mmCIF file of C-alpha atoms and ligand atoms in Angstrom:
data_model
loop_
_atom_site.group_PDB
_atom_site.id
_atom_site.type_symbol
_atom_site.label_atom_id
_atom_site.label_comp_id
_atom_site.label_asym_id
_atom_site.label_seq_id
_atom_site.Cartn_x
_atom_site.Cartn_y
_atom_site.Cartn_z
ATOM 1 C CA MET A 83 17.117 -4.058 12.191
ATOM 2 C CA GLN A 84 14.284 -5.078 14.185
ATOM 3 C CA ILE A 85 10.414 -3.534 12.839
ATOM 4 C CA SER A 86 7.464 -3.787 15.620
ATOM 5 C CA THR A 87 3.508 -3.136 15.422
ATOM 6 C CA PRO A 88 0.877 -3.818 17.309
ATOM 7 C CA ASP A 89 -0.470 -6.412 14.682
ATOM 8 C CA ALA A 90 3.202 -8.295 13.729
ATOM 9 C CA GLU A 91 6.886 -7.845 14.118
ATOM 10 C CA ALA A 92 9.366 -8.330 11.698
ATOM 11 C CA GLU A 93 13.440 -8.177 10.904
ATOM 12 C CA ILE A 94 15.712 -6.947 7.972
ATOM 13 C CA TYR A 95 19.604 -6.965 7.406
ATOM 14 C CA THR A 96 20.720 -4.751 5.708
ATOM 15 C CA GLN A 97 22.984 -7.136 3.391
ATOM 16 C CA GLY A 98 20.852 -7.883 0.576
ATOM 17 C CA ALA A 99 18.036 -5.592 2.248
ATOM 18 C CA HIS A 100 17.284 -9.388 3.500
ATOM 19 C CA LEU A 101 13.735 -9.549 5.336
ATOM 20 C CA THR A 102 13.956 -12.856 7.597
ATOM 21 C CA ARG A 103 11.179 -12.628 9.821
ATOM 22 C CA TRP A 104 7.389 -11.924 9.533
ATOM 23 C CA THR A 105 5.445 -13.294 12.310
ATOM 24 C CA PRO A 106 1.970 -12.064 12.858
ATOM 25 C CA ARG A 107 1.332 -11.590 17.018
ATOM 26 C CA GLY A 108 -0.005 -14.588 18.351
ATOM 27 C CA GLN A 109 1.541 -17.063 14.935
ATOM 28 C CA ARG A 110 3.961 -19.174 14.257
ATOM 29 C CA PRO A 111 7.073 -17.727 12.543
ATOM 30 C CA VAL A 112 5.308 -17.249 8.683
ATOM 31 C CA ILE A 113 9.200 -16.761 7.203
ATOM 32 C CA PHE A 114 11.456 -19.563 7.258
ATOM 33 C CA THR A 115 15.315 -18.712 8.345
ATOM 34 C CA SER A 116 17.839 -21.375 8.647
ATOM 35 C CA SER A 117 19.266 -22.262 12.501
ATOM 36 C CA ARG A 118 22.447 -22.838 10.212
ATOM 37 C CA SER A 119 22.540 -19.519 8.359
ATOM 38 C CA LEU A 120 26.205 -18.059 8.769
ATOM 39 C CA PHE A 121 25.169 -13.896 8.574
ATOM 40 C CA VAL A 122 28.389 -13.037 7.027
ATOM 41 C CA PRO A 123 29.739 -10.798 4.725
ATOM 42 C CA GLY A 124 29.294 -12.035 0.795
ATOM 43 C CA LYS A 125 27.007 -15.036 1.859
ATOM 44 C CA ALA A 126 23.339 -14.772 1.130
ATOM 45 C CA ILE A 127 21.815 -15.422 4.340
ATOM 46 C CA ARG A 128 19.621 -18.755 4.004
ATOM 47 C CA GLY A 129 15.959 -18.061 4.360
ATOM 48 C CA GLY A 130 13.962 -15.630 4.548
ATOM 49 C CA VAL A 131 13.366 -13.153 1.136
ATOM 50 C CA PRO A 132 16.395 -12.943 -0.883
ATOM 51 C CA ILE A 133 16.580 -10.587 -3.359
ATOM 52 C CA ILE A 134 17.159 -11.891 -6.572
ATOM 53 C CA TYR A 135 18.539 -9.258 -9.142
ATOM 54 C CA PRO A 136 19.694 -8.663 -11.878
ATOM 55 C CA TRP A 137 19.644 -12.556 -13.044
ATOM 56 C CA PHE A 138 18.246 -15.852 -11.407
ATOM 57 C CA GLY A 139 20.145 -19.167 -11.597
ATOM 58 C CA PRO A 140 23.840 -19.688 -12.288
ATOM 59 C CA ARG A 141 26.208 -17.300 -14.423
ATOM 60 C CA GLU A 142 29.171 -17.910 -15.619
ATOM 61 C CA GLY A 143 31.768 -15.961 -13.221
ATOM 62 C CA GLN A 144 29.079 -14.665 -12.043
ATOM 63 C CA PRO A 145 27.650 -15.115 -8.301
ATOM 64 C CA MET A 146 24.639 -17.735 -8.126
ATOM 65 C CA HIS A 147 21.288 -15.697 -8.163
ATOM 66 C CA GLY A 148 22.673 -11.844 -9.109
ATOM 67 C CA PHE A 149 24.608 -9.809 -6.962
ATOM 68 C CA ALA A 150 21.784 -7.825 -4.898
ATOM 69 C CA ARG A 151 21.093 -10.664 -2.127
ATOM 70 C CA THR A 152 24.597 -9.890 -0.696
ATOM 71 C CA SER A 153 25.349 -5.886 -1.423
ATOM 72 C CA GLU A 154 24.923 -3.616 1.327
ATOM 73 C CA TRP A 155 21.710 -1.465 0.743
ATOM 74 C CA LYS A 156 20.958 1.580 2.386
ATOM 75 C CA VAL A 157 18.013 2.640 4.721
ATOM 76 C CA GLU A 158 16.087 5.549 3.325
ATOM 77 C CA ASN A 159 13.343 5.379 5.719
ATOM 78 C CA LEU A 160 12.103 3.623 8.757
ATOM 79 C CA ALA A 161 8.968 4.505 10.001
ATOM 80 C CA ALA A 162 5.927 3.056 11.713
ATOM 81 C CA GLY A 163 5.323 -0.282 10.410
ATOM 82 C CA THR A 164 7.445 0.228 7.065
ATOM 83 C CA ALA A 165 10.760 0.591 5.659
ATOM 84 C CA GLU A 166 12.684 1.599 2.658
ATOM 85 C CA LEU A 167 15.688 0.287 1.298
ATOM 86 C CA SER A 168 18.066 1.342 -1.544
ATOM 87 C CA LEU A 169 20.679 -0.102 -3.678
ATOM 88 C CA SER A 170 22.177 1.749 -7.242
ATOM 89 C CA GLN A 171 18.683 1.703 -8.853
ATOM 90 C CA LEU A 172 16.868 -0.438 -7.010
ATOM 91 C CA ARG A 173 14.156 0.021 -4.161
ATOM 92 C CA PHE A 174 12.667 -2.525 -2.140
ATOM 93 C CA ARG A 175 9.849 -1.315 0.313
ATOM 94 C CA VAL A 176 8.436 -3.686 3.047
ATOM 95 C CA SER A 177 5.450 -2.790 4.759
ATOM 96 C CA VAL A 178 4.851 -5.169 8.051
ATOM 97 C CA GLY A 179 1.059 -5.906 9.970
ATOM 98 C CA LEU A 180 -1.472 -8.688 9.644
ATOM 99 C CA THR A 181 -0.483 -8.489 6.126
ATOM 100 C CA LEU A 182 3.211 -8.730 5.155
ATOM 101 C CA GLY A 183 3.932 -6.088 2.144
ATOM 102 C CA MET A 184 6.891 -6.179 -0.134
ATOM 103 C CA GLU A 185 7.862 -4.224 -3.054
ATOM 104 C CA LEU A 186 10.683 -4.245 -5.553
ATOM 105 C CA GLU A 187 11.029 -1.508 -7.764
ATOM 106 C CA VAL A 188 13.516 -1.004 -10.487
ATOM 107 C CA HIS A 189 14.182 2.260 -12.592
ATOM 108 C CA ASN A 190 16.314 2.136 -15.326
ATOM 109 C CA ASP A 191 18.606 5.296 -14.770
ATOM 110 C CA SER A 192 20.615 4.708 -18.052
ATOM 111 C CA ASN A 193 20.881 5.828 -21.569
ATOM 112 C CA GLU A 194 20.106 2.357 -22.861
ATOM 113 C CA PRO A 195 17.210 -0.243 -22.156
ATOM 114 C CA LEU A 196 17.943 -2.783 -19.282
ATOM 115 C CA THR A 197 16.983 -6.714 -19.213
ATOM 116 C CA PHE A 198 16.911 -7.837 -16.301
ATOM 117 C CA GLU A 199 15.706 -11.372 -14.074
ATOM 118 C CA GLU A 200 14.329 -10.938 -10.717
ATOM 119 C CA ALA A 201 12.634 -12.498 -7.710
ATOM 120 C CA LEU A 202 11.554 -12.345 -4.207
ATOM 121 C CA HIS A 203 12.706 -15.677 -3.204
ATOM 122 C CA THR A 204 10.666 -16.077 -0.141
ATOM 123 C CA TYR A 205 11.060 -18.954 2.195
ATOM 124 C CA PHE A 206 8.066 -19.750 4.137
ATOM 125 C CA ALA A 207 7.779 -21.942 7.022
ATOM 126 C CA VAL A 208 5.860 -24.989 7.125
ATOM 127 C CA GLY A 209 4.690 -27.586 9.856
ATOM 128 C CA ASP A 210 5.430 -30.979 7.448
ATOM 129 C CA ILE A 211 6.363 -30.684 4.026
ATOM 130 C CA HIS A 212 4.523 -34.028 2.870
ATOM 131 C CA GLN A 213 1.056 -32.357 3.736
ATOM 132 C CA VAL A 214 1.464 -29.045 2.071
ATOM 133 C CA SER A 215 -0.257 -28.613 -0.850
ATOM 134 C CA VAL A 216 -0.194 -25.420 -3.318
ATOM 135 C CA THR A 217 -3.080 -24.008 -5.215
ATOM 136 C CA GLY A 218 -2.591 -21.383 -8.031
ATOM 137 C CA LEU A 219 -0.439 -23.057 -10.374
ATOM 138 C CA GLU A 220 -2.836 -25.477 -11.928
ATOM 139 C CA ASN A 221 -2.536 -25.709 -15.640
ATOM 140 C CA THR A 222 0.425 -24.003 -16.165
ATOM 141 C CA ALA A 223 3.674 -24.239 -18.355
ATOM 142 C CA TYR A 224 6.505 -24.676 -15.728
ATOM 143 C CA ILE A 225 10.706 -25.331 -16.510
ATOM 144 C CA ASP A 226 11.643 -28.402 -14.528
ATOM 145 C CA LYS A 227 15.105 -27.532 -13.007
ATOM 146 C CA ALA A 228 15.335 -31.144 -10.669
ATOM 147 C CA ASP A 229 14.439 -33.034 -14.103
ATOM 148 C CA GLY A 230 17.105 -31.629 -16.669
ATOM 149 C CA CYS A 231 15.459 -27.991 -17.119
ATOM 150 C CA ARG A 232 12.233 -30.445 -19.352
ATOM 151 C CA GLU A 233 9.401 -27.872 -20.074
ATOM 152 C CA LYS A 234 6.248 -28.887 -18.182
ATOM 153 C CA ARG A 235 2.616 -28.416 -17.789
ATOM 154 C CA ARG A 236 0.706 -28.593 -14.173
ATOM 155 C CA ASP A 237 -2.360 -30.423 -14.676
ATOM 156 C CA SER A 238 -5.251 -29.186 -12.576
ATOM 157 C CA ALA A 239 -3.773 -30.732 -9.979
ATOM 158 C CA PRO A 240 -2.510 -28.455 -6.517
ATOM 159 C CA VAL A 241 1.597 -28.772 -6.421
ATOM 160 C CA ARG A 242 2.838 -31.387 -3.924
ATOM 161 C CA ILE A 243 6.046 -31.683 -2.656
ATOM 162 C CA ALA A 244 7.587 -35.107 -2.473
ATOM 163 C CA LYS A 245 10.762 -34.858 -3.780
ATOM 164 C CA GLU A 246 13.225 -32.361 -4.646
ATOM 165 C CA THR A 247 10.896 -29.828 -6.365
ATOM 166 C CA ASP A 248 12.692 -26.808 -8.763
ATOM 167 C CA GLU A 249 9.865 -25.322 -10.742
ATOM 168 C CA VAL A 250 10.043 -22.314 -12.688
ATOM 169 C CA TYR A 251 6.289 -21.497 -13.910
ATOM 170 C CA LEU A 252 5.709 -19.071 -16.586
ATOM 171 C CA ASN A 253 3.428 -16.205 -17.711
ATOM 172 C CA THR A 254 1.125 -16.333 -14.409
ATOM 173 C CA ARG A 255 -0.171 -13.609 -12.030
ATOM 174 C CA ALA A 256 -2.097 -15.933 -10.111
ATOM 175 C CA ALA A 257 -2.084 -16.023 -6.010
ATOM 176 C CA CYS A 258 -0.650 -19.197 -4.577
ATOM 177 C CA VAL A 259 -2.272 -20.375 -1.282
ATOM 178 C CA ILE A 260 0.043 -23.051 0.988
ATOM 179 C CA ASP A 261 -2.197 -25.599 2.951
ATOM 180 C CA ASP A 262 -0.701 -26.514 5.667
ATOM 181 C CA PRO A 263 -2.626 -29.159 7.444
ATOM 182 C CA ALA A 264 0.194 -29.573 9.929
ATOM 183 C CA TRP A 265 -0.106 -26.156 11.559
ATOM 184 C CA SER A 266 -3.851 -25.501 10.459
ATOM 185 C CA ARG A 267 -3.168 -22.402 8.609
ATOM 186 C CA ARG A 268 -3.056 -21.264 4.785
ATOM 187 C CA ILE A 269 -0.416 -18.071 3.348
ATOM 188 C CA THR A 270 -2.151 -16.641 0.516
ATOM 189 C CA ILE A 271 0.651 -14.804 -1.678
ATOM 190 C CA GLU A 272 -1.100 -12.282 -4.205
ATOM 191 C CA LYS A 273 1.091 -10.764 -6.113
ATOM 192 C CA THR A 274 1.949 -7.597 -9.028
ATOM 193 C CA GLY A 275 3.746 -6.726 -11.436
ATOM 194 C CA SER A 276 5.348 -10.674 -11.681
ATOM 195 C CA GLU A 277 4.673 -13.124 -14.402
ATOM 196 C CA SER A 278 7.106 -16.426 -12.706
ATOM 197 C CA THR A 279 6.543 -18.415 -9.686
ATOM 198 C CA VAL A 280 8.832 -20.349 -8.653
ATOM 199 C CA VAL A 281 8.533 -23.355 -6.148
ATOM 200 C CA TRP A 282 12.046 -24.640 -4.558
ATOM 201 C CA ASN A 283 12.031 -26.806 -1.827
ATOM 202 C CA PRO A 284 15.636 -29.279 -1.923
ATOM 203 C CA TRP A 285 14.332 -32.335 -0.207
ATOM 204 C CA ILE A 286 16.780 -35.141 1.424
ATOM 205 C CA GLU A 287 19.963 -35.100 -0.798
ATOM 206 C CA LYS A 288 20.129 -31.985 -2.047
ATOM 207 C CA SER A 289 20.273 -30.655 1.419
ATOM 208 C CA LYS A 290 23.004 -32.641 2.518
ATOM 209 C CA THR A 291 25.324 -30.159 0.300
ATOM 210 C CA MET A 292 24.200 -27.817 2.000
ATOM 211 C CA SER A 293 26.182 -26.367 5.023
ATOM 212 C CA ASP A 294 23.908 -23.367 5.924
ATOM 213 C CA LEU A 295 19.884 -25.919 5.908
ATOM 214 C CA ASP A 296 20.081 -28.156 9.197
ATOM 215 C CA PRO A 297 19.631 -31.327 7.490
ATOM 216 C CA GLU A 298 16.075 -31.696 8.740
ATOM 217 C CA GLU A 299 15.147 -28.201 8.038
ATOM 218 C CA TRP A 300 13.357 -29.214 4.087
ATOM 219 C CA ARG A 301 11.047 -30.648 6.311
ATOM 220 C CA GLY A 302 9.873 -27.449 7.310
ATOM 221 C CA MET A 303 10.311 -24.777 4.462
ATOM 222 C CA LEU A 304 8.854 -24.095 0.805
ATOM 223 C CA CYS A 305 10.269 -21.680 -1.114
ATOM 224 C CA VAL A 306 7.174 -20.049 -3.512
ATOM 225 C CA GLU A 307 8.849 -17.299 -5.038
ATOM 226 C CA THR A 308 7.480 -14.119 -6.718
ATOM 227 C CA ALA A 309 9.479 -13.742 -9.981
ATOM 228 C CA ASN A 310 10.546 -12.424 -14.125
ATOM 229 C CA VAL A 311 12.687 -14.944 -14.817
ATOM 230 C CA ALA A 312 13.389 -16.433 -18.420
ATOM 231 C CA SER A 313 11.531 -15.813 -20.852
ATOM 232 C CA ASN A 314 9.632 -13.667 -18.263
ATOM 233 C CA ALA A 315 12.739 -11.280 -18.132
ATOM 234 C CA ILE A 316 11.949 -7.683 -18.340
ATOM 235 C CA THR A 317 13.419 -5.084 -20.403
ATOM 236 C CA LEU A 318 13.203 -1.636 -19.059
ATOM 237 C CA ALA A 319 13.171 1.325 -21.924
ATOM 238 C CA ALA A 320 15.629 4.049 -20.582
ATOM 239 C CA GLY A 321 14.344 6.422 -17.792
ATOM 240 C CA ALA A 322 11.205 3.784 -17.735
ATOM 241 C CA THR A 323 10.281 2.239 -13.562
ATOM 242 C CA HIS A 324 9.201 -1.212 -12.678
ATOM 243 C CA LYS A 325 7.693 -2.537 -9.801
ATOM 244 C CA MET A 326 6.909 -5.888 -8.589
ATOM 245 C CA THR A 327 4.642 -6.398 -5.267
ATOM 246 C CA VAL A 328 3.893 -9.278 -3.178
ATOM 247 C CA ARG A 329 1.767 -9.354 0.045
ATOM 248 C CA VAL A 330 1.413 -12.324 2.347
ATOM 249 C CA SER A 331 -1.404 -13.318 4.753
ATOM 250 C CA LEU A 332 -2.770 -15.817 6.857
HETATM 251 C C1 LIG B 543 16.177 -21.497 -6.605
HETATM 252 C C2 LIG B 543 16.363 -22.143 -7.840
HETATM 253 O O1 LIG B 543 15.412 -20.131 -6.879
HETATM 254 O O2 LIG B 543 16.552 -21.121 -4.939
HETATM 255 C C3 LIG B 543 17.252 -23.296 -7.166
HETATM 256 O O3 LIG B 543 15.945 -22.883 -8.604
HETATM 257 C C4 LIG B 543 18.120 -23.493 -6.269
HETATM 258 O O4 LIG B 543 17.599 -23.950 -8.779
HETATM 259 C C5 LIG B 543 17.535 -22.203 -5.388
HETATM 260 O O5 LIG B 543 18.902 -24.567 -5.598
HETATM 261 C C6 LIG B 543 18.132 -22.030 -3.832
HETATM 262 O O6 LIG B 543 19.412 -21.542 -4.556
HETATM 263 P P1 LIG B 543 20.557 -20.853 -3.473
HETATM 264 O O7 LIG B 543 21.827 -20.057 -4.366
HETATM 265 O O8 LIG B 543 20.364 -19.734 -2.132
HETATM 266 O O9 LIG B 543 21.004 -21.919 -2.623
#
């Protein structure tokens, strides 16, 4: 479905409640979606904002990154630049304007505690990945998934991307800013209810193994994911609700 407001336009698929576009008027797209994405049932759209739930990453015998991103969600509301979709105990709310607001709510409607991981796995469009830097993750511990899941600590320098990057930052609530000199812009990502941030770019070799990504598209994208994963997984008491929000602005 398309959402059009005086300030921006966006697009959301009911498969995965997957937002694939948010473009403030007069701007280049802020959200990257692959030109080779398949858009077929059962396969996650490549790009946009996949909703990762209830686990992050691989799980034996189960779909990578959980089932939410390939499930068909129900549209609950669509009005004046906002949308709300649901999938059993999940609700996803989007507001489209000069800022992009997203909220993922999980309600534990069972009688037992519920433990889960989650991510709004946002793909940002950038002019040239080689020139990009990300601030907000300085002096933070992370798991380096591109280096055997070794535990490391970022120093006081911004994150730069010069190779395959798959970094899971833990215990961080900070806003991140993607500085993109090639397109002369900064993307600010503010969040609440999230203790993890994942930074991902597949770079050259991994891209070649991904049939739904053009071999050159890694140059123009960067995932900065608002998440609760690994030791930041959430445990919700019976009847309790958790909300994770992201606010993206230029
Ligand atoms: C990232 C993970 O969040 O998603 C990576 O940290 C993974 O390890 C990437 O490769 C993309 O996953 P997928 O399943 O969408 O190809």
